[in-house]
mmCIF file of C-alpha atoms in Angstrom:
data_model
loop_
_atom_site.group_PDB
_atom_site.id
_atom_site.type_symbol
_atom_site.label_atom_id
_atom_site.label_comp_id
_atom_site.label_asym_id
_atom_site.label_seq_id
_atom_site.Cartn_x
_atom_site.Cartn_y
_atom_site.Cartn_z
ATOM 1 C CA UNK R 1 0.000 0.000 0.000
ATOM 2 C CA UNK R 2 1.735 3.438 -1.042
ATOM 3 C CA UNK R 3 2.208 5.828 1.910
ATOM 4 C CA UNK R 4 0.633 9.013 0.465
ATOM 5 C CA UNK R 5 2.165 11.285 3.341
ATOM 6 C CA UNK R 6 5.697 9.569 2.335
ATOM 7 C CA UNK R 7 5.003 10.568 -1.142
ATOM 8 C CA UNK R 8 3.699 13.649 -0.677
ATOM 9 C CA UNK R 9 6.757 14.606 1.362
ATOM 10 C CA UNK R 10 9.121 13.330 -0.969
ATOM 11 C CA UNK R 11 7.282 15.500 -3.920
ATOM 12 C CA UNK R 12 7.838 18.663 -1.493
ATOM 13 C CA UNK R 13 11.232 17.933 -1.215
ATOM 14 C CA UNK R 14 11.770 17.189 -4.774
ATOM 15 C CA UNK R 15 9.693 20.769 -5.757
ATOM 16 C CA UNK R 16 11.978 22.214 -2.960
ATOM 17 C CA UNK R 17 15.098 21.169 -4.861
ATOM 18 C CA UNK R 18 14.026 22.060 -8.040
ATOM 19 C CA UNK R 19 13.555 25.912 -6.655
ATOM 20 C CA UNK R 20 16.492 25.700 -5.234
ATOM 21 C CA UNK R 21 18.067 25.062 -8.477
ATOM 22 C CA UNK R 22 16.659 27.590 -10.072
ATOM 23 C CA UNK R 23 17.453 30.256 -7.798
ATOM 24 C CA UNK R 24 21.306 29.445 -7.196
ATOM 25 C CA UNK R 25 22.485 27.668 -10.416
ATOM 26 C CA UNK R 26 25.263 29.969 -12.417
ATOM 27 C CA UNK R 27 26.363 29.643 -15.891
ATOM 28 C CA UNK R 28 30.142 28.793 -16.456
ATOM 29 C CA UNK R 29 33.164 30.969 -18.047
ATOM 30 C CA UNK R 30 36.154 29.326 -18.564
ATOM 31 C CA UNK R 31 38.909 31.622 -19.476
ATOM 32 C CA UNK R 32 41.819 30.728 -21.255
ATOM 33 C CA UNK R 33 45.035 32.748 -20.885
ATOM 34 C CA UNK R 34 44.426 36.083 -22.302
ATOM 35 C CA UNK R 35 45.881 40.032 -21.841
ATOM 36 C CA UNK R 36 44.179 43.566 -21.285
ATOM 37 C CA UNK R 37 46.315 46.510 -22.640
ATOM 38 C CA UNK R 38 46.289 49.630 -21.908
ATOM 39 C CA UNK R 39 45.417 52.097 -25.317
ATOM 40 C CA UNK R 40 49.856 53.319 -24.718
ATOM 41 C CA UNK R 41 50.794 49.660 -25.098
ATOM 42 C CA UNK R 42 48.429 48.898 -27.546
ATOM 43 C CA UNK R 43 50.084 51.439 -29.856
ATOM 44 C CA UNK R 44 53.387 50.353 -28.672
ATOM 45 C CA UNK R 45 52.245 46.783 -29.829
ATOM 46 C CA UNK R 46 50.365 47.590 -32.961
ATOM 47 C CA UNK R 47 51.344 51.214 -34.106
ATOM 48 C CA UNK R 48 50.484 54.674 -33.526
ATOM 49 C CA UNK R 49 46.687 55.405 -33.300
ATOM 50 C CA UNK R 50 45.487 51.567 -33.174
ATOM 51 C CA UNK R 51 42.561 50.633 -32.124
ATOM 52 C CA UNK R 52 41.372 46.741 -30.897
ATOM 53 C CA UNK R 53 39.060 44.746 -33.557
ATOM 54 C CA UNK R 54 36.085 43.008 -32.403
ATOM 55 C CA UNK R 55 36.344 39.354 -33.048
ATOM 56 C CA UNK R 56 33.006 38.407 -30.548
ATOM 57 C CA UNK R 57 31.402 39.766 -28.076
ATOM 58 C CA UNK R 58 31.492 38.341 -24.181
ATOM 59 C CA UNK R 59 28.929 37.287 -21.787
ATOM 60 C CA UNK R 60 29.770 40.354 -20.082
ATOM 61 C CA UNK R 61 28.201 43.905 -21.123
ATOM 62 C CA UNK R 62 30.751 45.978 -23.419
ATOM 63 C CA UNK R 63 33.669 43.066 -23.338
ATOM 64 C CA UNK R 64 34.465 41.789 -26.288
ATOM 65 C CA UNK R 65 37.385 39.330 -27.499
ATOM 66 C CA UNK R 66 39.867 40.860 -29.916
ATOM 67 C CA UNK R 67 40.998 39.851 -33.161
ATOM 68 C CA UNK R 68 44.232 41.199 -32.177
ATOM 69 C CA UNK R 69 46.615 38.552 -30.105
ATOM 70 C CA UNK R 70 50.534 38.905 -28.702
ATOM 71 C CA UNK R 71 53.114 36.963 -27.906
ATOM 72 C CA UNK R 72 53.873 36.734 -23.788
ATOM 73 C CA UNK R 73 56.895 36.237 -22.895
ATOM 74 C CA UNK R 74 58.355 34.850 -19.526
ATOM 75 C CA UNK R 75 62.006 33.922 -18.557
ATOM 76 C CA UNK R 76 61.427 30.385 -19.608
ATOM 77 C CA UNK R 77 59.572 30.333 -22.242
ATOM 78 C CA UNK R 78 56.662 31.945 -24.061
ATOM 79 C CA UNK R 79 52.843 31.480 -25.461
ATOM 80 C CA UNK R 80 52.245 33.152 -29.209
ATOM 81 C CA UNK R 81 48.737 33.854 -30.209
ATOM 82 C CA UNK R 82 47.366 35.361 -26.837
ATOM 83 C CA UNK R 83 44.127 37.360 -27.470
ATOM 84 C CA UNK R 84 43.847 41.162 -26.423
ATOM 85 C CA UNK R 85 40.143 41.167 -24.439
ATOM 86 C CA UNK R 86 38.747 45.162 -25.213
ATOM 87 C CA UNK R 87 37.950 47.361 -24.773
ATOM 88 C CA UNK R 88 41.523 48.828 -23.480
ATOM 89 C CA UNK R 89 42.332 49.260 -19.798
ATOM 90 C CA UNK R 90 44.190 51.399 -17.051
ATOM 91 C CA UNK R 91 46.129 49.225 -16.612
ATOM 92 C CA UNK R 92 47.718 46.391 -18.803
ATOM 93 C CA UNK R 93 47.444 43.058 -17.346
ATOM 94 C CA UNK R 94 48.076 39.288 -18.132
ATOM 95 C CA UNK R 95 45.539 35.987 -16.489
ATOM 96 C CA UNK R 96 47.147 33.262 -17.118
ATOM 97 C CA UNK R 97 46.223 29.787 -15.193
ATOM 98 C CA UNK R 98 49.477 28.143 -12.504
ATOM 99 C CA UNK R 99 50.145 25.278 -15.605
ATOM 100 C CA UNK R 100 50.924 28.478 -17.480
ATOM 101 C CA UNK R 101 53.272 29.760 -15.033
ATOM 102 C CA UNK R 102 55.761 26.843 -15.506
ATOM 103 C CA UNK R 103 56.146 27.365 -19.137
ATOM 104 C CA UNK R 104 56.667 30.954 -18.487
ATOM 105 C CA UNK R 105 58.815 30.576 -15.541
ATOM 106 C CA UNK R 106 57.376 32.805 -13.484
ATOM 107 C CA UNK R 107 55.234 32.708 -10.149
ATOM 108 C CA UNK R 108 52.055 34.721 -10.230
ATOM 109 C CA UNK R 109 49.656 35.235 -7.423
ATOM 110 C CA UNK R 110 46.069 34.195 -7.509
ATOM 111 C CA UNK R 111 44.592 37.952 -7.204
ATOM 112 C CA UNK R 112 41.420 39.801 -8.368
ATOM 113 C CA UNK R 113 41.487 41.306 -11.801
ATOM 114 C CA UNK R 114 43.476 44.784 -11.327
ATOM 115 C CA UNK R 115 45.086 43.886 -8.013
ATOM 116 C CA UNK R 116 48.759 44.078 -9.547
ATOM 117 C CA UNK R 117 50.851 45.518 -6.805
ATOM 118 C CA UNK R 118 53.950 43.024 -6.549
ATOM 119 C CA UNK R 119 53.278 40.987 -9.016
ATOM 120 C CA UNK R 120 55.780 39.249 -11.732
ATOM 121 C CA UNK R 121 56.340 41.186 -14.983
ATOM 122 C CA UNK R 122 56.281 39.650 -18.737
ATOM 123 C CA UNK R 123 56.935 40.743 -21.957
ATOM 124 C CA UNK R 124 54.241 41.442 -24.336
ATOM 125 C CA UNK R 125 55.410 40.903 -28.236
ATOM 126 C CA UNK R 126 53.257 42.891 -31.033
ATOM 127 C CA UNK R 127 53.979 43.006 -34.795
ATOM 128 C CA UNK R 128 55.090 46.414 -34.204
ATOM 129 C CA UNK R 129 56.523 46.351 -30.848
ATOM 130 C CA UNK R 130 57.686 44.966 -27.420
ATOM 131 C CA UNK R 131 56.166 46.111 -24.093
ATOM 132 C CA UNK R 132 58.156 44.916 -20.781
ATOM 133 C CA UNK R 133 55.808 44.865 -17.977
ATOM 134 C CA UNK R 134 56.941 45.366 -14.726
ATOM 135 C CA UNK R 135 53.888 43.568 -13.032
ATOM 136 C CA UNK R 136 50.758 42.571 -14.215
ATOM 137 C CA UNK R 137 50.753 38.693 -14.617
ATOM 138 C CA UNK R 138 48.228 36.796 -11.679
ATOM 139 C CA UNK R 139 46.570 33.657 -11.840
ATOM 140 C CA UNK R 140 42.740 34.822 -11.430
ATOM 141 C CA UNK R 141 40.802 34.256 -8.726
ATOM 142 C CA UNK R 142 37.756 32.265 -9.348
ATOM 143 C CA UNK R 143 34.468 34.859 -9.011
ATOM 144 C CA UNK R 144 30.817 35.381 -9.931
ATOM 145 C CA UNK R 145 29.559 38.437 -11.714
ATOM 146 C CA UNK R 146 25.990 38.841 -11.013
ATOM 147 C CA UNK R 147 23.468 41.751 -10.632
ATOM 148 C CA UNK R 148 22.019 43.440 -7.588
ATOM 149 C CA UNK R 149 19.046 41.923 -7.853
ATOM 150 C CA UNK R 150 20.556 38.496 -8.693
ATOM 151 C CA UNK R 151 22.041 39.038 -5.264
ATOM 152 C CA UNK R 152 19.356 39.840 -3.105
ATOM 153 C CA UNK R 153 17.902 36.222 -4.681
ATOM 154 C CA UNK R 154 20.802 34.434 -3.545
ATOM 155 C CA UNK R 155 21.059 36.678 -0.424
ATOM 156 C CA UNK R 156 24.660 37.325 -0.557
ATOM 157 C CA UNK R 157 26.445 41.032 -1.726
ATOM 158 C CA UNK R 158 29.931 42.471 -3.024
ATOM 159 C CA UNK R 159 32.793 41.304 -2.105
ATOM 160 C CA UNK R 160 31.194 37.974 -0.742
ATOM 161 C CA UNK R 161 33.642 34.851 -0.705
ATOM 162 C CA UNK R 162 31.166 32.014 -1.443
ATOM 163 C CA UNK R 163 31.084 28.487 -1.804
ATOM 164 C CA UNK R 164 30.142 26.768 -5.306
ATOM 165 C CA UNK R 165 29.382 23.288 -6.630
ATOM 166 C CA UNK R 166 29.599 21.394 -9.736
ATOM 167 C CA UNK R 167 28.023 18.507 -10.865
ATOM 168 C CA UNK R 168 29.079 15.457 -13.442
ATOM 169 C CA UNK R 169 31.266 12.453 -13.502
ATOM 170 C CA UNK R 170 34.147 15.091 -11.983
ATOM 171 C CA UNK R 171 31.638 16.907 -9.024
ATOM 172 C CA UNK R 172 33.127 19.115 -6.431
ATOM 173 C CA UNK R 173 33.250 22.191 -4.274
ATOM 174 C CA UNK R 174 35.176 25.125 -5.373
ATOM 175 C CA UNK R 175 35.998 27.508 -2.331
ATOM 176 C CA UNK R 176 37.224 31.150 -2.053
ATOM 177 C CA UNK R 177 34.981 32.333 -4.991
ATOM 178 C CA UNK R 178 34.538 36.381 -5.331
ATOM 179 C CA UNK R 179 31.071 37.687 -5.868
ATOM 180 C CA UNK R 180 31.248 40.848 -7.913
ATOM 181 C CA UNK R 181 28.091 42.600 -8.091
ATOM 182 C CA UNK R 182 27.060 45.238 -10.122
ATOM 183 C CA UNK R 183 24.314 46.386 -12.493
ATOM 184 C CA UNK R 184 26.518 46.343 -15.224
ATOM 185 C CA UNK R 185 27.019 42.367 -15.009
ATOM 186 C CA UNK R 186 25.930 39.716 -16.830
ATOM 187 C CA UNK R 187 25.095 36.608 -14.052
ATOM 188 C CA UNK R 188 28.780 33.910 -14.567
ATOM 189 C CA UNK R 189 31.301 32.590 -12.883
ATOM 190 C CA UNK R 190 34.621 32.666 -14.469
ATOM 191 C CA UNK R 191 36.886 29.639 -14.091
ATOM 192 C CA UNK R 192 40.669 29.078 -15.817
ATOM 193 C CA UNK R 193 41.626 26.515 -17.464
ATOM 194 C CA UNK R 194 42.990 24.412 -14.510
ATOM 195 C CA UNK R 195 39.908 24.404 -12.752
ATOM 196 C CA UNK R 196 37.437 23.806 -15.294
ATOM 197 C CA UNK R 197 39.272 20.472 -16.220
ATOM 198 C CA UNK R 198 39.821 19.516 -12.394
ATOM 199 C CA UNK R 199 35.998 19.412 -12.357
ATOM 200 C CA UNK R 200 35.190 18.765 -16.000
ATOM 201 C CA UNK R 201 33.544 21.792 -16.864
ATOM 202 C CA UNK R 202 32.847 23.564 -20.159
ATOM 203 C CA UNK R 203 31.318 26.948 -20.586
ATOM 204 C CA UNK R 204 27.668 27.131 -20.121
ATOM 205 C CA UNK R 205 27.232 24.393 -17.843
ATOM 206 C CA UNK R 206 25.982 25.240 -14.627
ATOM 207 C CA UNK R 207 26.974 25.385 -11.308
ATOM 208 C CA UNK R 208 25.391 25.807 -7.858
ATOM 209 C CA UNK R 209 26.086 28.496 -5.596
ATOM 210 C CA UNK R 210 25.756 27.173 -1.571
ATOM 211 C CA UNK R 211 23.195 28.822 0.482
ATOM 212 C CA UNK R 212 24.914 30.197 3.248
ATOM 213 C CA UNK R 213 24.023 28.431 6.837
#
């Protein structure tokens, strides 16, 4: 005989899950190694009075990916074919992921986008020119862009360090992820590289952000 309190307590909790879902589940980024430049070392890199080509836009409001790559340069070694993300910056800047860091021989620190202050320097190669950064190469740190109001849903704010999990044959928990919010953000969480294969992701799958206790 079928317990209809059991199932009907089971069908809350499955309707409970399924909002829950909805509510906290993020779309994926993963970012390869890339470079911002500022409009200077763009001409430096590509001639006087240059400005960056649009190859595609980004998930992210007024970002776009460049048709315009470099070559970065380390002490060790060196990756050709890096794409310039626009528009141009304050500051020039290369996010690489740590298996990048080998190759290049250097040891950047996982920091938020724009935090340089003491970090390693690289070269950056153009077809018209070199530019020798003094800093500017991190490893990024993992973070969610989201809106205000996409916050208030999730019931966390700016600056939050959340929690995050994935799902597949490679589920985990990422920690020590960044929640940016602002009304100029597109809801994502960006990912390198190394993470996205630790856990088998690909961009566009989704992810689940942890309620907080």
């Amino acid at each position: 005989m079928v317990d209809e309190k059991l199932v009907k307590l089971i069908t809350e909790r499955v309707i409970e899950k399924i909002r829950e879902y909805q509510t906290y589940k993020i779309p994926i980024g993963v970012s390869n190694r890339h470079v911002h430049v500022t409009k200077e070392d763009l001409e430096i890199l590509y001639g006087p009075g240059y400005e960056l080509t649009k190859k595609g836009d980004l998930k992210q409001p007024g970002q776009f990916a460049s048709n315009e790559t470099v070559t970065v340069r380390g002490p060790k070694g060196e990756f050709k074919n890096v794409r310039i993300l626009g528009p141009v910056r304050s500051k020039s800047q290369v996010e690489i992921s740590k298996t990048d860091s080998f190759r290049l021989g250097i040891k950047p620190p996982v920091r938020e986008s724009g935090d340089l202050a003491g970090t390693p320097g690289v070269e950056l190669v153009g077809p018209k020119g070199t530019v020798s950064l003094p800093e500017g190469a991190i490893v990024a740190l993992r973070h969610i862009h989201m809106t205000p109001e996409q916050a208030m849903a999730m019931g966390v704010k700016d600056k939050d360090v959340v929690e995050v999990e994935t799902f597949g044959e490679r589920s985990g928990v990422f920690g020590d992820v960044l929640v940016r919010v602002s009304d100029k953000f597109s809801l994502e969480m960006h990912v390198d590289i190394d993470e996205a294969n630790a856990c088998a992701l690909k961009n566009n799958d989704y992810v689940i952000l942890r309620k907080k206790n």
